[in-house]
PDB file of C-alpha atoms and ligand atoms in Angstrom:
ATOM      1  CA  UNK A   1     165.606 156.920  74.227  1.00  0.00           C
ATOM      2  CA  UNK A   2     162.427 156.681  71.789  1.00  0.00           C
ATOM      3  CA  UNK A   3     159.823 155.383  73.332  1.00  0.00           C
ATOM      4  CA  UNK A   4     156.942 153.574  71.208  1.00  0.00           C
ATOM      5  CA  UNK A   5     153.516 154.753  71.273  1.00  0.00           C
ATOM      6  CA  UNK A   6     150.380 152.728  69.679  1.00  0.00           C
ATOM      7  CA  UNK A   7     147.221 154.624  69.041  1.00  0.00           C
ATOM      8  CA  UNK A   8     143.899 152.300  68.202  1.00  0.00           C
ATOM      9  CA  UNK A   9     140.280 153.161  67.505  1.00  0.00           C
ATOM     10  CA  UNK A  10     137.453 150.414  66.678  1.00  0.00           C
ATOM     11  CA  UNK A  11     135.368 149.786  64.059  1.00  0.00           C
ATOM     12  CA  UNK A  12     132.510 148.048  62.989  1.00  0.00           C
ATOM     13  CA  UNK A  13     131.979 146.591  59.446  1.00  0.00           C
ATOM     14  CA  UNK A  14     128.169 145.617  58.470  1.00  0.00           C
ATOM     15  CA  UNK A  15     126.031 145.394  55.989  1.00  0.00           C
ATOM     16  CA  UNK A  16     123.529 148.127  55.651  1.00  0.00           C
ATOM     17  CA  UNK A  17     120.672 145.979  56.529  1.00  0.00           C
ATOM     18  CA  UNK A  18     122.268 144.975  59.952  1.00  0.00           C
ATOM     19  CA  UNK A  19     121.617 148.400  60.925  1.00  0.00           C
ATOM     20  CA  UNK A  20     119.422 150.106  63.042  1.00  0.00           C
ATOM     21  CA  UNK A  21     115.873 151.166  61.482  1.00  0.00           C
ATOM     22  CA  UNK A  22     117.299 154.594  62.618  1.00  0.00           C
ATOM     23  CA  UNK A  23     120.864 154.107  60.777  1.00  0.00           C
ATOM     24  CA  UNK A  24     119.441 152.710  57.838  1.00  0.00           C
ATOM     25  CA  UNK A  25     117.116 155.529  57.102  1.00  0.00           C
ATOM     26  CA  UNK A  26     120.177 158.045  57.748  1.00  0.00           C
ATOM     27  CA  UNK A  27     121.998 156.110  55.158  1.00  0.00           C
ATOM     28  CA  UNK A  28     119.332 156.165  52.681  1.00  0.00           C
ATOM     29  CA  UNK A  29     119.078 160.117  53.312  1.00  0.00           C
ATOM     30  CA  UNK A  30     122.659 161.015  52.558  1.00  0.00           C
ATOM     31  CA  UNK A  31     122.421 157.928  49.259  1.00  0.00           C
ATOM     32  CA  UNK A  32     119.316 160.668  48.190  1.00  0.00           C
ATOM     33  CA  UNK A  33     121.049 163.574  48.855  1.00  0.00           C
ATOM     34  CA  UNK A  34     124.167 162.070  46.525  1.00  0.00           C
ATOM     35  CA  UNK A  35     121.989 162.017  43.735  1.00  0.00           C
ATOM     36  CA  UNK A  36     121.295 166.288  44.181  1.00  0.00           C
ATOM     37  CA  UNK A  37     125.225 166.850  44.188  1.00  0.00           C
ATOM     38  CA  UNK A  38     126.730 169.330  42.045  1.00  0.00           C
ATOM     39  CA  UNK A  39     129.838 167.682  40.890  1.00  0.00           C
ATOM     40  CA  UNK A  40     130.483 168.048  36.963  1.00  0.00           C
ATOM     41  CA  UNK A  41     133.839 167.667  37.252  1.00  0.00           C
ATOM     42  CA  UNK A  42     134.421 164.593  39.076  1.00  0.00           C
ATOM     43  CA  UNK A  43     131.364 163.540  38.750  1.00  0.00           C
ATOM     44  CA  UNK A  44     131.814 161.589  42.195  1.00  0.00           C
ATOM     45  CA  UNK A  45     128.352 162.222  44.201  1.00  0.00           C
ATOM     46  CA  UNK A  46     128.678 162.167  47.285  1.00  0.00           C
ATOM     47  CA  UNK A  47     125.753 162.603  49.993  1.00  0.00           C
ATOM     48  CA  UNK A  48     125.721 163.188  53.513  1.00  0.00           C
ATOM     49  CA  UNK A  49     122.857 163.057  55.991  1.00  0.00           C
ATOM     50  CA  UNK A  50     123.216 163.842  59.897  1.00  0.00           C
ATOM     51  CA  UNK A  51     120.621 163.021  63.077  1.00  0.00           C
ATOM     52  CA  UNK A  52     120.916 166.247  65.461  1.00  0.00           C
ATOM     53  CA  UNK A  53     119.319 165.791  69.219  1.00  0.00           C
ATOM     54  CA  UNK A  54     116.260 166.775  68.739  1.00  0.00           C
ATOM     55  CA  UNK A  55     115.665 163.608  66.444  1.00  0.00           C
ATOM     56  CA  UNK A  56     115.746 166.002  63.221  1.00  0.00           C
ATOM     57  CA  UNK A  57     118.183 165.301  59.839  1.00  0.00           C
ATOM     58  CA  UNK A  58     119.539 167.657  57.797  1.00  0.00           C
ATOM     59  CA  UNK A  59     121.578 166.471  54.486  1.00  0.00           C
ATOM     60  CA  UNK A  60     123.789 167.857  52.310  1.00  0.00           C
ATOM     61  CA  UNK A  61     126.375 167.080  49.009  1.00  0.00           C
ATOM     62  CA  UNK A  62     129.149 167.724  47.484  1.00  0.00           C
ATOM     63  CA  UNK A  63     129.055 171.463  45.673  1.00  0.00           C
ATOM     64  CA  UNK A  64     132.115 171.682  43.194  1.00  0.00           C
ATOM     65  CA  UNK A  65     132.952 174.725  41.088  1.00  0.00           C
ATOM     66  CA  UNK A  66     135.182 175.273  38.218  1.00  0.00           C
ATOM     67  CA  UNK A  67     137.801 176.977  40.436  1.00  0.00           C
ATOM     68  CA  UNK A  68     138.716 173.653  41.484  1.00  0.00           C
ATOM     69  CA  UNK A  69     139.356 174.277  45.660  1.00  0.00           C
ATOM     70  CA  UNK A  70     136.508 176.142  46.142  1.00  0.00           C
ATOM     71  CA  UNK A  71     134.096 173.430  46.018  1.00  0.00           C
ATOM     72  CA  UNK A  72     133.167 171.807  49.301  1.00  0.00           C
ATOM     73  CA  UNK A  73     133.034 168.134  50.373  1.00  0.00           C
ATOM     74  CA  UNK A  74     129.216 166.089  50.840  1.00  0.00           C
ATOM     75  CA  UNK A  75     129.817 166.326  54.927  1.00  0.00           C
ATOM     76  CA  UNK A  76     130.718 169.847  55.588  1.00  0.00           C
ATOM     77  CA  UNK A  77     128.126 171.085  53.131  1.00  0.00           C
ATOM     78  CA  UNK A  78     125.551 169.161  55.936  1.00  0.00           C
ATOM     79  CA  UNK A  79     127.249 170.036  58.787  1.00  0.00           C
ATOM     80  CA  UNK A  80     127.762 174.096  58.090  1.00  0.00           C
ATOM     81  CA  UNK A  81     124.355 174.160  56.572  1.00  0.00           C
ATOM     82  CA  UNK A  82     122.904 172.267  60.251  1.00  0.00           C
ATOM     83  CA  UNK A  83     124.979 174.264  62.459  1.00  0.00           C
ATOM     84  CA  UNK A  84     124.261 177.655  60.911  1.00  0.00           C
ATOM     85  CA  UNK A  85     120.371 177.089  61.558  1.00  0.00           C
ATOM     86  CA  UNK A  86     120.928 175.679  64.733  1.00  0.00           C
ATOM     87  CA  UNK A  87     124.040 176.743  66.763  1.00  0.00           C
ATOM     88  CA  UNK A  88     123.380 174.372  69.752  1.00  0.00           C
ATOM     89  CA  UNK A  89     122.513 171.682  67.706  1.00  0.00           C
ATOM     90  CA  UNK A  90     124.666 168.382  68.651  1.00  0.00           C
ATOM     91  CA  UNK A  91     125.011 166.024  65.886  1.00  0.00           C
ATOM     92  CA  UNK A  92     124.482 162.489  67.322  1.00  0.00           C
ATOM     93  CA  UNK A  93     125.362 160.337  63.866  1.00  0.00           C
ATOM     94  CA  UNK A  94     126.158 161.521  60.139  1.00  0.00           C
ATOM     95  CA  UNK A  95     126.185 159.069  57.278  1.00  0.00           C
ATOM     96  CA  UNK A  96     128.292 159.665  54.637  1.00  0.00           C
ATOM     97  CA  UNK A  97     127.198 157.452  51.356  1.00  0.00           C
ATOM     98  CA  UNK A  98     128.360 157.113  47.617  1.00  0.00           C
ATOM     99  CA  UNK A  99     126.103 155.634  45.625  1.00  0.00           C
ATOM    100  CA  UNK A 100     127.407 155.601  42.040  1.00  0.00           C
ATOM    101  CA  UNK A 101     130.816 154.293  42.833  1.00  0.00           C
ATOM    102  CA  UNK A 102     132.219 151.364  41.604  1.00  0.00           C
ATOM    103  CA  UNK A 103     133.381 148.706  44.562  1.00  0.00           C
ATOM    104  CA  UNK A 104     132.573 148.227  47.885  1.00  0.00           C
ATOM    105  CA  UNK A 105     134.665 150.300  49.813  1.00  0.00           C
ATOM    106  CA  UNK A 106     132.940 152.892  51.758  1.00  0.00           C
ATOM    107  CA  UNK A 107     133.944 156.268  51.448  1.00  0.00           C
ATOM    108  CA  UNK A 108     136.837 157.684  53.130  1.00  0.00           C
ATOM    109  CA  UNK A 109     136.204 161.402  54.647  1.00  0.00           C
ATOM    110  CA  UNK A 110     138.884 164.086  53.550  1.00  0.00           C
ATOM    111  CA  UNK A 111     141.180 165.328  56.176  1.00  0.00           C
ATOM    112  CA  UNK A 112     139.607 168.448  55.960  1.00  0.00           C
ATOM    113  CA  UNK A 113     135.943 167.272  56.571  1.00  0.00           C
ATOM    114  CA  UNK A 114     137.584 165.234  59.465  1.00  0.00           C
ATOM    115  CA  UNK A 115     139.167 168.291  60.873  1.00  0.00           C
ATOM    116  CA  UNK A 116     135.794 169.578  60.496  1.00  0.00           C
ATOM    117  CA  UNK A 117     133.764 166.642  62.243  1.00  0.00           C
ATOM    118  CA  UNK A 118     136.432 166.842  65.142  1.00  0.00           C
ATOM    119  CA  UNK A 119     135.699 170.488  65.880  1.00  0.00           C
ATOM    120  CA  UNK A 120     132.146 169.802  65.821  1.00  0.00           C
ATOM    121  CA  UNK A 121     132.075 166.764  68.034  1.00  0.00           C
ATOM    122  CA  UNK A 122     134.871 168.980  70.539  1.00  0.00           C
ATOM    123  CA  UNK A 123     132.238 171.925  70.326  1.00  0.00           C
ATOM    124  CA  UNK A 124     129.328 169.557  71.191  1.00  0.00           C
ATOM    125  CA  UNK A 125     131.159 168.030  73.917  1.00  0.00           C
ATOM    126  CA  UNK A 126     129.664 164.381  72.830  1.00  0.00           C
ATOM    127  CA  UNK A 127     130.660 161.998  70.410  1.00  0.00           C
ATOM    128  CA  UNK A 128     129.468 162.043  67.093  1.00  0.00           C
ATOM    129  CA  UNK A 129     128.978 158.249  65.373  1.00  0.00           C
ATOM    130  CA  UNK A 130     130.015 157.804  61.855  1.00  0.00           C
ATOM    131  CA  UNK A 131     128.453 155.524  59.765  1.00  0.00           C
ATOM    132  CA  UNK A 132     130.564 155.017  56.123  1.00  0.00           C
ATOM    133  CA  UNK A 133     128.973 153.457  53.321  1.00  0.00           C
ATOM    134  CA  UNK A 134     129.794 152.026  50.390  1.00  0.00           C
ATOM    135  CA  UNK A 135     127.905 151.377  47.085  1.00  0.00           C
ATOM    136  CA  UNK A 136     126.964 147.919  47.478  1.00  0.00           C
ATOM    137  CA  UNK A 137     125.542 148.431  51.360  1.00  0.00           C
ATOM    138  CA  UNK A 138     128.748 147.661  53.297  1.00  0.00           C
ATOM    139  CA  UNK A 139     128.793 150.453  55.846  1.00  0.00           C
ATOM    140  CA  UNK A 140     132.083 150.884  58.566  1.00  0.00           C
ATOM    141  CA  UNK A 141     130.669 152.375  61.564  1.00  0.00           C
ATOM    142  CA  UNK A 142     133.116 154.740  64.279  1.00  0.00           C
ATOM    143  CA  UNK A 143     131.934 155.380  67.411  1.00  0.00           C
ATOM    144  CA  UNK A 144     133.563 158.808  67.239  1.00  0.00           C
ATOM    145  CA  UNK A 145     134.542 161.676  64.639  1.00  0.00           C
ATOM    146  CA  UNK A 146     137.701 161.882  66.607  1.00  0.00           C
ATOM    147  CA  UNK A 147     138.408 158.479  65.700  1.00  0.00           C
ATOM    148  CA  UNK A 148     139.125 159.221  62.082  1.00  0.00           C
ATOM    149  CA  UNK A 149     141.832 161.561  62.979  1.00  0.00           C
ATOM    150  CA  UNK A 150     144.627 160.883  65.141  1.00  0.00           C
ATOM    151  CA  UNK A 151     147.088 162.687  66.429  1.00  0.00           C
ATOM    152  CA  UNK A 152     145.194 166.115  65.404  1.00  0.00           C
ATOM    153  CA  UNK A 153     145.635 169.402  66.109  1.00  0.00           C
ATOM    154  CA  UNK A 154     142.416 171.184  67.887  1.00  0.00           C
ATOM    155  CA  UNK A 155     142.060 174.190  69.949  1.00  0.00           C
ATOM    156  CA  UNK A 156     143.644 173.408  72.894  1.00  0.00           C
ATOM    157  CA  UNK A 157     147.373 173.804  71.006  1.00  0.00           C
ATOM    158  CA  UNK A 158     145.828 177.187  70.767  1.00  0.00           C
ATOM    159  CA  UNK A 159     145.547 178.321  74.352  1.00  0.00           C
ATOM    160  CA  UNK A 160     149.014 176.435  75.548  1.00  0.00           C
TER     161      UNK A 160
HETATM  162  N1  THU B   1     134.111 164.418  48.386  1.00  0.00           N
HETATM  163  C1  THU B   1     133.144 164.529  49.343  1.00  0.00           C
HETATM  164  O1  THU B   1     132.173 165.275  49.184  1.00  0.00           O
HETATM  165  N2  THU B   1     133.275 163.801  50.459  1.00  0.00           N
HETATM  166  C2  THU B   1     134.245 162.860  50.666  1.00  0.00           C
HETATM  167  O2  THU B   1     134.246 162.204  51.710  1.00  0.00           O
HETATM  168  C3  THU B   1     135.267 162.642  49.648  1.00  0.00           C
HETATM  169  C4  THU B   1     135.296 163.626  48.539  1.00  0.00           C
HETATM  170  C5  THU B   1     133.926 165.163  47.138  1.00  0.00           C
HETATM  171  C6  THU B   1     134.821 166.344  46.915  1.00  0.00           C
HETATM  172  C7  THU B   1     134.799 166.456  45.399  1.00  0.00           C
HETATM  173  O3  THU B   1     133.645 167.183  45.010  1.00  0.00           O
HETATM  174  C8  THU B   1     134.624 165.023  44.930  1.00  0.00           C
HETATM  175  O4  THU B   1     134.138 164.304  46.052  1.00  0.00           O
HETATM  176  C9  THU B   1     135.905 164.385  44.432  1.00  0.00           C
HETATM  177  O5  THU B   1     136.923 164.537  45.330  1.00  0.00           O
END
């Protein structure tokens, strides 16, 4: 017989000014880094900034190319680029803005950059908070990468 399961995360919707002075400055980072992305094509900017444990930020932004797939996404550009300098490194939050974008839905990460997040937040061994925002300052916050993917496939399939 089927049995029926429910899976459920929380989230937090806000205006950006409701946030921390810490969040809101993390925000701004990844709206400035948006405005350095390299994306002729879709011309959707996308900027990503991330707060590692030892209080630095490192940002980064969508890099397209005309070979369409091997551009990368605003959030793994950031999180490569900060875990390449610094191996250890947990990230504690990454914000994830689009400034130019008509609306106020935040942005939505790929599944790929959520595959990605998960990894780094399994590797880390802590949660990493995500903090979407949207255009107009309405920001969804998740207490955890793995909250934007359920049901996902991570390393431990690999060792069963
Ligand atoms: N993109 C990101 O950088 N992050 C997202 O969360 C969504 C999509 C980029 C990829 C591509 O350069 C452009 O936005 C349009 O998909």
């Amino acid at each position: 017989m089927a049995e029926q399961h429910q899976h459920s995360f929380t989230y937090r919707r806000m205006r950006v000014e409701e946030l921390s002075p810490t969040d809101r400055a993390l925000v701004e980072r990844a709206i400035t880094a948006a405005s350095r992305a390299y994306a002729p094509y879709s011309h959707f900017h996308v900027g990503a900034a991330l707060l590692l444990d030892d209080g630095s930020t490192v940002e980064g932004n969508n890099q397209e190319n005309a070979s369409f797939p091997a551009g990368i996404c605003a959030e793994r550009t950031a999180l490569h680029y900060a875990l390449s300098e610094r191996p250890h490194a947990r990230v504690e939050v990454i914000a994830v803005a689009v400034p130019q974008v008509k609306g106020d839905a935040p942005v939505s990460p790929c599944g790929i950059c959520r595959q990605a997040l998960l990894e780094q937040e399994n590797r880390q061994g802590s949660a990493m908070r995500v903090l979407l925002a949207s255009s107009t300052g309405s920001v969804l916050e998740l207490a955890r990468a793995a909250d934007l993917l359920p049901l996902h496939f991570d390393a431990s399939f690999l060792k069963a």
